[in-house]
Coordinates of C-alpha atoms in Angstrom, one line a residue:
X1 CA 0.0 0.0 0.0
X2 CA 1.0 3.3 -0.9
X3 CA 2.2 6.3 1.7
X4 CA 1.6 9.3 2.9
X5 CA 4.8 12.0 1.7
X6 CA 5.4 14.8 4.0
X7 CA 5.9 17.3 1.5
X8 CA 2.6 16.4 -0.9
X9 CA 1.1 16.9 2.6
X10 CA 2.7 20.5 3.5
X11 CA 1.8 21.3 0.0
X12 CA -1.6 21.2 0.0
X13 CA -2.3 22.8 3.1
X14 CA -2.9 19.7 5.0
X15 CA -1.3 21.4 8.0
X16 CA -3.6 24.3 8.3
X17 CA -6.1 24.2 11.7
X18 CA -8.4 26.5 12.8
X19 CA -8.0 29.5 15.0
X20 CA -6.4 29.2 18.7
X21 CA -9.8 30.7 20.4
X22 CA -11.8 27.9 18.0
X23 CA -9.8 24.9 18.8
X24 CA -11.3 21.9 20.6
X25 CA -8.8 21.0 23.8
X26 CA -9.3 17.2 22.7
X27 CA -7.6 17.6 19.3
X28 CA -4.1 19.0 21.5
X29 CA -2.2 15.7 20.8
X30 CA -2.1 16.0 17.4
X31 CA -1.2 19.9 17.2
X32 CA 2.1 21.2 16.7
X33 CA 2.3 24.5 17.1
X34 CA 0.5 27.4 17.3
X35 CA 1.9 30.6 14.2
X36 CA -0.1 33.9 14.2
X37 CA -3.0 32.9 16.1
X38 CA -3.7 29.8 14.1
X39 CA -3.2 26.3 15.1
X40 CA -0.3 23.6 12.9
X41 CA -1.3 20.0 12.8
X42 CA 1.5 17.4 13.5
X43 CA 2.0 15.5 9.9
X44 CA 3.9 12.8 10.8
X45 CA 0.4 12.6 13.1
X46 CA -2.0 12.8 10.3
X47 CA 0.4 10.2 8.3
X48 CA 0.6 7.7 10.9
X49 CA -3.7 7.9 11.3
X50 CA -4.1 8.0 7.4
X51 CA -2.6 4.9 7.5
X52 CA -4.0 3.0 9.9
X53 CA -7.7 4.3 8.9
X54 CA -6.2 3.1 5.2
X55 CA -5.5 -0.3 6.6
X56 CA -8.6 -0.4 8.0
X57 CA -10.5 0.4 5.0
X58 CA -8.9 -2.2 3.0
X59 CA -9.9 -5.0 4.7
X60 CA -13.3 -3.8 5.3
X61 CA -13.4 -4.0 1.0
X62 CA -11.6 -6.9 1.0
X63 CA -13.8 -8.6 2.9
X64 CA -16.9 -7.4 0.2
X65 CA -18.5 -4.9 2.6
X66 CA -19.8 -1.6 1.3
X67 CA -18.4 1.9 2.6
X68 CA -20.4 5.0 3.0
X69 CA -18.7 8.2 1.8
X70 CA -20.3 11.1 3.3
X71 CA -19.4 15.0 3.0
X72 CA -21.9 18.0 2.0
X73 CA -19.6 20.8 2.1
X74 CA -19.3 22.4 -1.4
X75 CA -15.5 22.3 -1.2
X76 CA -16.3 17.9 -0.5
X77 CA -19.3 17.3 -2.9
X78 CA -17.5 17.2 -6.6
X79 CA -14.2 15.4 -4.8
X80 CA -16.3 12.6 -3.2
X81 CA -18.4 11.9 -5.7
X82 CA -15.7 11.8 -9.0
X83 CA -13.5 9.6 -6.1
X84 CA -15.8 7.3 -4.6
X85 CA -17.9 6.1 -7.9
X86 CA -14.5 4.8 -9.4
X87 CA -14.6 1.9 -6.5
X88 CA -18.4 1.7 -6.6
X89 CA -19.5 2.5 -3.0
X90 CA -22.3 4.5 -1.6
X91 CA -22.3 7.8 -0.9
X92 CA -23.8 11.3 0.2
X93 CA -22.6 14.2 -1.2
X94 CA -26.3 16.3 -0.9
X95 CA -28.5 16.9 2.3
X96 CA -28.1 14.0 5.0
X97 CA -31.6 12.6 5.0
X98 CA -32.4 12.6 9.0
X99 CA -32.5 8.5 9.8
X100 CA -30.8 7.1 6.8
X101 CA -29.1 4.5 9.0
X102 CA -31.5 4.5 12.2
X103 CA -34.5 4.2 10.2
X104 CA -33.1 2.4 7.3
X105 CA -36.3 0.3 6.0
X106 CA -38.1 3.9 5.1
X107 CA -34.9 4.9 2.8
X108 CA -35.5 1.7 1.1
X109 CA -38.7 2.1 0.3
X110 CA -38.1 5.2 -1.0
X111 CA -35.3 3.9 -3.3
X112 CA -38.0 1.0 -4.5
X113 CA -40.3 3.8 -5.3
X114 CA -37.8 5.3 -7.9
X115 CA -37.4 1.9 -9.2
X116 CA -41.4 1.5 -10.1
X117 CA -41.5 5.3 -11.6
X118 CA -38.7 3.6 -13.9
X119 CA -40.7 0.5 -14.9
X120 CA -43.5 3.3 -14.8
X121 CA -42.0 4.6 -18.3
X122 CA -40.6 2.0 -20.0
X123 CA -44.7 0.5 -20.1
X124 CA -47.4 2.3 -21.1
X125 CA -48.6 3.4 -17.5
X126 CA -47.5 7.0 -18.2
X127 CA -49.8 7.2 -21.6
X128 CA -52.7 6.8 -19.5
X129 CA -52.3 9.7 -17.3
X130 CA -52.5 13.1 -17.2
X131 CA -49.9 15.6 -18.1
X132 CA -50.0 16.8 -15.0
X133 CA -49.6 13.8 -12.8
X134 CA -46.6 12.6 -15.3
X135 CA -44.5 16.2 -14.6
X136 CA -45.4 15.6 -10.4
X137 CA -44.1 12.1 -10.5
X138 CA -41.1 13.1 -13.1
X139 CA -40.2 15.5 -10.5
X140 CA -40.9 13.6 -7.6
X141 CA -38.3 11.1 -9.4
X142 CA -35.6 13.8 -9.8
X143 CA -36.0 15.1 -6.7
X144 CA -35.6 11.4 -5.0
X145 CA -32.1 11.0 -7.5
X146 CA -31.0 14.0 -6.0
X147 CA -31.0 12.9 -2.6
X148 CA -31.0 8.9 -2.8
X149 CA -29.6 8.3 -6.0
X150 CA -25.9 7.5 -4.9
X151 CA -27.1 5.0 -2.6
X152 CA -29.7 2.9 -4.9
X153 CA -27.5 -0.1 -4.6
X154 CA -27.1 0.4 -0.9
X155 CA -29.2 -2.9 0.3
X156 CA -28.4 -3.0 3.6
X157 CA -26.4 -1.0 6.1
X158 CA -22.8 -0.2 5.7
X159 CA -20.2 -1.7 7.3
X160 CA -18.5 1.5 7.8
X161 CA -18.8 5.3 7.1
X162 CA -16.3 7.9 6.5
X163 CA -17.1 11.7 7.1
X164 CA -15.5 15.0 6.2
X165 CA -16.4 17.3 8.8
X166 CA -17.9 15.8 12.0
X167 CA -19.0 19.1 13.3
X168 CA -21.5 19.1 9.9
X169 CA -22.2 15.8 9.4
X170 CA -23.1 15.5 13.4
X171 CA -26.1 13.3 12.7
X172 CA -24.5 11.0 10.6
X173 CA -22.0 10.6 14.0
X174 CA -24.7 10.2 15.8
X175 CA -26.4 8.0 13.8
X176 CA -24.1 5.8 13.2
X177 CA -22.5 5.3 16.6
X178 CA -25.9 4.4 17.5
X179 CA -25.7 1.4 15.5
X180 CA -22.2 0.5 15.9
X181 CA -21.1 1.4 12.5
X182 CA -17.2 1.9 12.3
X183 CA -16.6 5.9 11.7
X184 CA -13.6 7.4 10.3
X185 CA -13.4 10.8 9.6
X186 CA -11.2 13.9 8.7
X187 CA -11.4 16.0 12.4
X188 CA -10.1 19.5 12.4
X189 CA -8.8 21.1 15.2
X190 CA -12.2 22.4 16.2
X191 CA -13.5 19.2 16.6
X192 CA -13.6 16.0 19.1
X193 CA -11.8 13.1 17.6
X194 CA -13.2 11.0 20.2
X195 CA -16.2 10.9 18.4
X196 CA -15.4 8.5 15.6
X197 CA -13.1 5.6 15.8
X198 CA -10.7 6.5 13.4
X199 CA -9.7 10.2 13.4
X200 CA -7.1 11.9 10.9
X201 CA -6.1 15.0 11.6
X202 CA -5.9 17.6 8.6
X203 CA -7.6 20.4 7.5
X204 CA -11.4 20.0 6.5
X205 CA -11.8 22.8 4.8
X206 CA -9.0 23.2 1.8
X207 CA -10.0 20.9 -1.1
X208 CA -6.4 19.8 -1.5
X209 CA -6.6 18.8 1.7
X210 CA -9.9 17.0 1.4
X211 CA -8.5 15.3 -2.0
X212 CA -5.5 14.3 -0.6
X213 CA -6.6 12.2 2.3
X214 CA -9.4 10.8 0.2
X215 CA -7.3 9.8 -2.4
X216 CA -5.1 7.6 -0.2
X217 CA -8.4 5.8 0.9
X218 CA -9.6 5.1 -2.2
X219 CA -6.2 3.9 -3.4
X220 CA -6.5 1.4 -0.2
X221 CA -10.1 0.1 -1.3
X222 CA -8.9 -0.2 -4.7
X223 CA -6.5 -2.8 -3.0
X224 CA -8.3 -4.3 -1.2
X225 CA -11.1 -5.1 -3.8
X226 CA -8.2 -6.4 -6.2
X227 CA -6.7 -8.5 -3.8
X228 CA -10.8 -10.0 -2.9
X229 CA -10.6 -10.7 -6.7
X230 CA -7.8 -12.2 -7.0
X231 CA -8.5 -14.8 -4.0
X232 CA -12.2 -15.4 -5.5
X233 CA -10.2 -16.6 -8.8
X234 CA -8.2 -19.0 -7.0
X235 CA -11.1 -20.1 -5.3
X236 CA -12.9 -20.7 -8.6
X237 CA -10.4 -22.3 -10.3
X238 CA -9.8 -25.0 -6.7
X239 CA -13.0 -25.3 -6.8
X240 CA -13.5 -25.9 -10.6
X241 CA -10.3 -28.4 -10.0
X242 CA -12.0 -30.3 -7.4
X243 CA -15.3 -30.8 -9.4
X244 CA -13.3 -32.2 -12.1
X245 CA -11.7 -34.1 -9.7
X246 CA -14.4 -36.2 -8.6
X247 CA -16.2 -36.3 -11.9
X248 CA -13.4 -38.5 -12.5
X249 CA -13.5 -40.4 -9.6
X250 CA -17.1 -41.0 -10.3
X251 CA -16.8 -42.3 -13.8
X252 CA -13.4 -44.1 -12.6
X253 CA -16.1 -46.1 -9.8
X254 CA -19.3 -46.0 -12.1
X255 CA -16.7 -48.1 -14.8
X256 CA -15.4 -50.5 -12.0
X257 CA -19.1 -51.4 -11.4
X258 CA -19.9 -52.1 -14.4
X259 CA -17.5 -54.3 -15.6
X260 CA -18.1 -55.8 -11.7
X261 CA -22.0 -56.2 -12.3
X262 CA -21.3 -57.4 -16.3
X263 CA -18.7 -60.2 -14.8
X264 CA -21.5 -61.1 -12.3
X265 CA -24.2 -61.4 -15.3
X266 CA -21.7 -63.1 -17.3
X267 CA -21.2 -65.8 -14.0
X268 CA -25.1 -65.9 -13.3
X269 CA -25.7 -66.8 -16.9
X270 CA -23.6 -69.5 -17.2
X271 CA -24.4 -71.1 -14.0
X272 CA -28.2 -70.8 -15.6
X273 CA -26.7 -72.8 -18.6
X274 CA -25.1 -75.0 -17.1
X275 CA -28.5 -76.0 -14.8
X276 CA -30.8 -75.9 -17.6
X277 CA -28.2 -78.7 -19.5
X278 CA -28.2 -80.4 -16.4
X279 CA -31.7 -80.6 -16.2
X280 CA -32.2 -81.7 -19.7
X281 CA -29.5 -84.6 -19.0
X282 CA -31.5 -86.0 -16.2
X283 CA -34.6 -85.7 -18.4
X284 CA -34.0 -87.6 -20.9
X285 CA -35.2 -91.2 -22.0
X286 CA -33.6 -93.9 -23.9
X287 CA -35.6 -94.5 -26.9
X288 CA -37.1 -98.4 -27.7
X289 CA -36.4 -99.6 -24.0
X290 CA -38.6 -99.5 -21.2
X291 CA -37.9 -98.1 -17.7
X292 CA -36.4 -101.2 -16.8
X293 CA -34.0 -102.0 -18.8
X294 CA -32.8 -98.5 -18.8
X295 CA -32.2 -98.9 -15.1
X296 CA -30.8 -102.4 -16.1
X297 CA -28.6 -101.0 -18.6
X298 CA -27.2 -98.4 -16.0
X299 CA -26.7 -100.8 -13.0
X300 CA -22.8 -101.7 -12.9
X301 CA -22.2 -105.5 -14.2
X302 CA -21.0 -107.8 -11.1
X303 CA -17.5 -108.7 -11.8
X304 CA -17.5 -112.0 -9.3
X305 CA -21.3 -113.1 -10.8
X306 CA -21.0 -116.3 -12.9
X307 CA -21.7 -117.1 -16.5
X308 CA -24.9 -119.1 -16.5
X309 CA -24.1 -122.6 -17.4
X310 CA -25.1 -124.3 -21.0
X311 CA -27.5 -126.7 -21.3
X312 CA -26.3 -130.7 -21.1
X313 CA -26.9 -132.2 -24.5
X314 CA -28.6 -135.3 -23.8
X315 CA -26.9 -138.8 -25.7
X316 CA -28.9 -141.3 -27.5
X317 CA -27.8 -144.8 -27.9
X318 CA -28.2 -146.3 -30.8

């Protein structure tokens, strides 16, 4: 990740507080000095807390969370919006509407409802009334882009919320540490840092200043959503590795079964042969004899059993 360098820092006015009799006795830590009634904020300070809210940030996009930019000071609004739209994240660059976060549910709806005057006009629902009613609900639909329109694909509440100028953006603070939503912010010296959980000191006023600071954030998310890219590849491709895998394995078994359950046909139809032949042996009869002499004929001859004796011829005298 990219730093901080001192001297981009001192040249954009980064260093520049508020005056002494404005200051907020909270913010001393990070102040260096004080020249011609106007307080100096530490940089090596502001570095150091860049970079840790940076860090911060990163993993919070890493891990596919959304962040919510807000800041509706003129010197923020064109900075914020130009910044924050090239990593795709929320944010709120118009008037904070008053429970955004607290009573999220009634922003939705009013997101849905710019959704249905969308469908609205691309079917014929707005041929079949008035002139009238179509210029109320076409301005009712700019008006709602105005204020709600960076946040359309906010679907749920953010994981985390940075703010330029917590003295302005007070109900956001507010908000949001209701609900335990991570703040960071950029504090001047005439405000609490206490009040969000990651504060960077640097002057909240000076565009520079404001684009400076944001610019190393953004940077970090940028990171951060690359590196989530790059692991969801990897993850693809093991995954799409082990599908192969055992679609292999299951044609490898599904072929060892078959050959299995074609030897075991093979086995099962010869032992039905050889049965049926055996059947057919037992079965059969010896034509032109009769039972008994076939069991005769069978019967084993008795070696020890005798020739029957001939006849005595019987001598006549003469």
């Amino acid at each position: 990740m990219t730093q901080l360098k001192f001297d981009n820092l001192l040249d954009a006015g980064v260093h520049f507080g508020h005056l002494k009799r404005k200051w907020n006795p909270a913010m001393a830590p990070y102040i260096f000095m004080e020249r011609n009634g106007i307080h100096i904020i530490d940089l090596y300070k502001t570095i150091a807390k860049a970079d840790e809210a940076a860090m911060a940030l990163k993993q919070i996009a890493k891990s596919g969370k959304k962040i919510l930019f807000v800041a509706t000071k003129k010197q923020a609004k064109e900075i914020v919006g130009e910044l924050v739209r090239s990593v795709n994240m929320p944010y709120v660059t118009e008037r904070w509407p008053g429970g955004m976060l607290t009573n999220f549910a009634t922003i939705r709806k009013a997101v849905r409802k710019m959704a249905s005057i969308d469908k609205m006009k691309n079917d014929d629902t707005f041929t079949k009334i008035s002139k009238r009613e179509r210029l109320q609900i076409i301005r009712e639909r700019a008006k709602l882009e105005k204020n709600l329109g960076s946040i359309a694909d906010l679907t749920r509440l953010p994981s985390a919320i940075f703010i330029v100028d917590i003295l302005k953006e007070k109900i956001a603070v507010a908000e949001a540490k209701k609900l335990n939503i991570p703040t960071f912010a950029i504090v001047d010296t005439n405000s609490n840092p206490n009040e969000v959980d990651y504060a960077i000191p640097a002057n909240d006023d000076a565009s520079k200043s404001i684009s400076i600071i944001l610019e190393h954030m953004i940077r970090a998310i940028e990171e951060g959503l690359a590196e989530r890219k790059v692991a969801k590849d990897i993850q693809d491709r093991e995954d799409e590795e082990e599908r192969d895998e055992i679609i292999i394995e299951k044609a490898s078994l599904k072929t060892i079964e078959e050959q299995e359950e074609e030897e075991e046909a093979k086995s099962l139809k010869k032992a039905a042969a050889k049965k049926d032949l055996a059947g057919k042996i037992k079965d059969a009869e010896i034509p032109g004899e009769t039972e008994d002499e076939v069991k005769k004929a069978r019967k084993p001859l008795d070696k020890t059993s005798k020739k029957p004796a001939l006849g005595k011829k019987t001598i006549t005298k003469k």
